[in-house]
Amino acid sequence: MGFLDGFGLTFGKLFDERVTTEYPEEKRPKALRTHGRHVLGRSEDGMEKCIGCELCAGVCPANCIYVRGLDNPPDDPVSPGERYGYVYEINYLRCIHCDLCVEACPTEAITETKMFEFSFTNRSDAIYTKDDLLVGDDGRPQHLPWEDWRPGEDEHTSAWMRATAPSGDASYAGKIAWSSELGYGTRAAEEGQTEDDSVAGAEE
Ligand code: SF4
Ligand code: SF4
């Protein structure tokens, strides 16, 4: 009779509320801190935030970032630093979206959007160059032909920051500790943990 029990279980589940969706026609909202495709941001004055320091490449566990810095032209600097990112590449055949590059960047130049729906048919498309990664003159990411951006996902991508992580110091919750971004100004602080949460967590 075991197989009848199995059929009965299956039949009973036909009337349960579905937990799956008709992807990709129907998509669920993404979490606020989803790790997706990177962008290289610009400051409000349009300058590139990347100073070519290579810290992101050094920390990347998948060894998928390649950076070469170059001295800024004195008369027409590209970034506020001495140097700028002359070559910048991310190989998305390797990237595991761990976000360590974002954590390591001293200028908040490299950040991640929530757009992760992109696929490639050849290797060169998977290696994003600086031209692909740098936000445009309006502060928005480039839209490449194989990327599936949904409305609103290309906004506020370059100031996505880490300062209000739930595991962080509660006294910093809600305080802005990041720079402004081209087209959007300074992003508002997220609501994070409270002092009470911190005390409760410490006692567990
Ligand atoms: S998200 Fe992680 S794996 Fe991807 S480029 Fe950054 S450090 Fe490397
Ligand atoms: S993205 Fe940030 S960490 Fe990477 S080279 Fe540029 S400034 Fe340095």
PDB file of C-alpha atoms in Angstrom, residues 67-150:
ATOM      1  CA  VAL A  67      43.498  46.245 -12.495  1.00  0.00           C
ATOM      2  CA  ARG A  68      46.267  48.439 -13.784  1.00  0.00           C
ATOM      3  CA  GLY A  69      46.617  51.921 -12.369  1.00  0.00           C
ATOM      4  CA  LEU A  70      48.096  54.893 -14.159  1.00  0.00           C
ATOM      5  CA  ASP A  71      49.143  58.348 -12.946  1.00  0.00           C
ATOM      6  CA  ASN A  72      46.413  60.917 -13.399  1.00  0.00           C
ATOM      7  CA  PRO A  73      47.135  63.496 -16.103  1.00  0.00           C
ATOM      8  CA  PRO A  74      47.807  66.694 -14.069  1.00  0.00           C
ATOM      9  CA  ASP A  75      45.711  68.863 -16.363  1.00  0.00           C
ATOM     10  CA  ASP A  76      42.805  66.480 -16.770  1.00  0.00           C
ATOM     11  CA  PRO A  77      42.630  64.033 -13.843  1.00  0.00           C
ATOM     12  CA  VAL A  78      40.289  61.085 -14.175  1.00  0.00           C
ATOM     13  CA  SER A  79      39.992  60.394 -10.442  1.00  0.00           C
ATOM     14  CA  PRO A  80      40.611  62.426  -7.257  1.00  0.00           C
ATOM     15  CA  GLY A  81      43.703  60.362  -6.384  1.00  0.00           C
ATOM     16  CA  GLU A  82      47.225  60.307  -7.761  1.00  0.00           C
ATOM     17  CA  ARG A  83      46.267  57.408  -9.965  1.00  0.00           C
ATOM     18  CA  TYR A  84      43.188  56.047 -11.659  1.00  0.00           C
ATOM     19  CA  GLY A  85      42.066  52.683 -12.932  1.00  0.00           C
ATOM     20  CA  TYR A  86      43.513  52.584 -16.417  1.00  0.00           C
ATOM     21  CA  VAL A  87      42.557  48.949 -16.984  1.00  0.00           C
ATOM     22  CA  TYR A  88      39.787  47.310 -15.003  1.00  0.00           C
ATOM     23  CA  GLU A  89      38.337  43.898 -15.760  1.00  0.00           C
ATOM     24  CA  ILE A  90      36.157  41.370 -13.946  1.00  0.00           C
ATOM     25  CA  ASN A  91      35.880  37.820 -15.232  1.00  0.00           C
ATOM     26  CA  TYR A  92      32.338  36.681 -14.495  1.00  0.00           C
ATOM     27  CA  LEU A  93      33.164  33.102 -15.324  1.00  0.00           C
ATOM     28  CA  ARG A  94      35.014  33.111 -12.013  1.00  0.00           C
ATOM     29  CA  CYS A  95      33.258  35.648  -9.794  1.00  0.00           C
ATOM     30  CA  ILE A  96      31.422  34.112  -6.824  1.00  0.00           C
ATOM     31  CA  HIS A  97      29.789  37.428  -5.791  1.00  0.00           C
ATOM     32  CA  CYS A  98      31.282  37.297  -2.336  1.00  0.00           C
ATOM     33  CA  ASP A  99      31.535  41.107  -2.203  1.00  0.00           C
ATOM     34  CA  LEU A 100      35.024  41.106  -0.681  1.00  0.00           C
ATOM     35  CA  CYS A 101      36.141  43.508  -3.419  1.00  0.00           C
ATOM     36  CA  VAL A 102      33.422  45.929  -2.292  1.00  0.00           C
ATOM     37  CA  GLU A 103      34.542  45.625   1.305  1.00  0.00           C
ATOM     38  CA  ALA A 104      38.178  46.216   0.399  1.00  0.00           C
ATOM     39  CA  CYS A 105      37.714  49.269  -1.817  1.00  0.00           C
ATOM     40  CA  PRO A 106      38.881  52.412   0.010  1.00  0.00           C
ATOM     41  CA  THR A 107      36.920  54.781  -2.233  1.00  0.00           C
ATOM     42  CA  GLU A 108      33.622  52.874  -2.641  1.00  0.00           C
ATOM     43  CA  ALA A 109      34.335  52.698  -6.348  1.00  0.00           C
ATOM     44  CA  ILE A 110      33.376  49.068  -6.868  1.00  0.00           C
ATOM     45  CA  THR A 111      29.890  48.084  -5.719  1.00  0.00           C
ATOM     46  CA  GLU A 112      27.343  45.460  -6.673  1.00  0.00           C
ATOM     47  CA  THR A 113      23.921  45.934  -8.184  1.00  0.00           C
ATOM     48  CA  LYS A 114      21.028  43.516  -7.667  1.00  0.00           C
ATOM     49  CA  MET A 115      21.052  42.435 -11.311  1.00  0.00           C
ATOM     50  CA  PHE A 116      22.312  38.845 -11.508  1.00  0.00           C
ATOM     51  CA  GLU A 117      20.374  37.606 -14.538  1.00  0.00           C
ATOM     52  CA  PHE A 118      22.995  37.617 -17.236  1.00  0.00           C
ATOM     53  CA  SER A 119      24.439  34.824 -19.311  1.00  0.00           C
ATOM     54  CA  PHE A 120      27.007  34.626 -22.062  1.00  0.00           C
ATOM     55  CA  THR A 121      27.571  32.683 -25.223  1.00  0.00           C
ATOM     56  CA  ASN A 122      31.291  33.386 -25.448  1.00  0.00           C
ATOM     57  CA  ARG A 123      34.186  34.016 -23.096  1.00  0.00           C
ATOM     58  CA  SER A 124      34.923  37.589 -24.114  1.00  0.00           C
ATOM     59  CA  ASP A 125      31.402  38.725 -23.187  1.00  0.00           C
ATOM     60  CA  ALA A 126      31.938  37.301 -19.700  1.00  0.00           C
ATOM     61  CA  ILE A 127      35.011  39.458 -19.108  1.00  0.00           C
ATOM     62  CA  TYR A 128      33.622  42.890 -18.295  1.00  0.00           C
ATOM     63  CA  THR A 129      35.922  45.768 -19.091  1.00  0.00           C
ATOM     64  CA  LYS A 130      36.036  49.183 -17.486  1.00  0.00           C
ATOM     65  CA  ASP A 131      33.775  50.515 -20.255  1.00  0.00           C
ATOM     66  CA  ASP A 132      31.182  47.902 -19.334  1.00  0.00           C
ATOM     67  CA  LEU A 133      31.435  48.465 -15.588  1.00  0.00           C
ATOM     68  CA  LEU A 134      31.681  52.245 -15.336  1.00  0.00           C
ATOM     69  CA  VAL A 135      28.375  54.036 -14.738  1.00  0.00           C
ATOM     70  CA  GLY A 136      27.293  56.484 -17.416  1.00  0.00           C
ATOM     71  CA  ASP A 137      27.040  60.258 -17.273  1.00  0.00           C
ATOM     72  CA  ASP A 138      23.688  59.893 -15.505  1.00  0.00           C
ATOM     73  CA  GLY A 139      25.158  57.616 -12.832  1.00  0.00           C
ATOM     74  CA  ARG A 140      23.391  54.518 -14.148  1.00  0.00           C
ATOM     75  CA  PRO A 141      24.978  51.211 -15.124  1.00  0.00           C
ATOM     76  CA  GLN A 142      25.443  50.281 -18.751  1.00  0.00           C
ATOM     77  CA  HIS A 143      22.802  47.880 -20.056  1.00  0.00           C
ATOM     78  CA  LEU A 144      24.513  45.157 -22.017  1.00  0.00           C
ATOM     79  CA  PRO A 145      22.518  43.096 -24.542  1.00  0.00           C
ATOM     80  CA  TRP A 146      22.614  39.886 -22.510  1.00  0.00           C
ATOM     81  CA  GLU A 147      21.615  41.480 -19.196  1.00  0.00           C
ATOM     82  CA  ASP A 148      18.059  41.392 -17.833  1.00  0.00           C
ATOM     83  CA  TRP A 149      17.557  44.623 -15.885  1.00  0.00           C
ATOM     84  CA  ARG A 150      14.196  45.165 -14.256  1.00  0.00           C
TER      85      ARG A 150
END
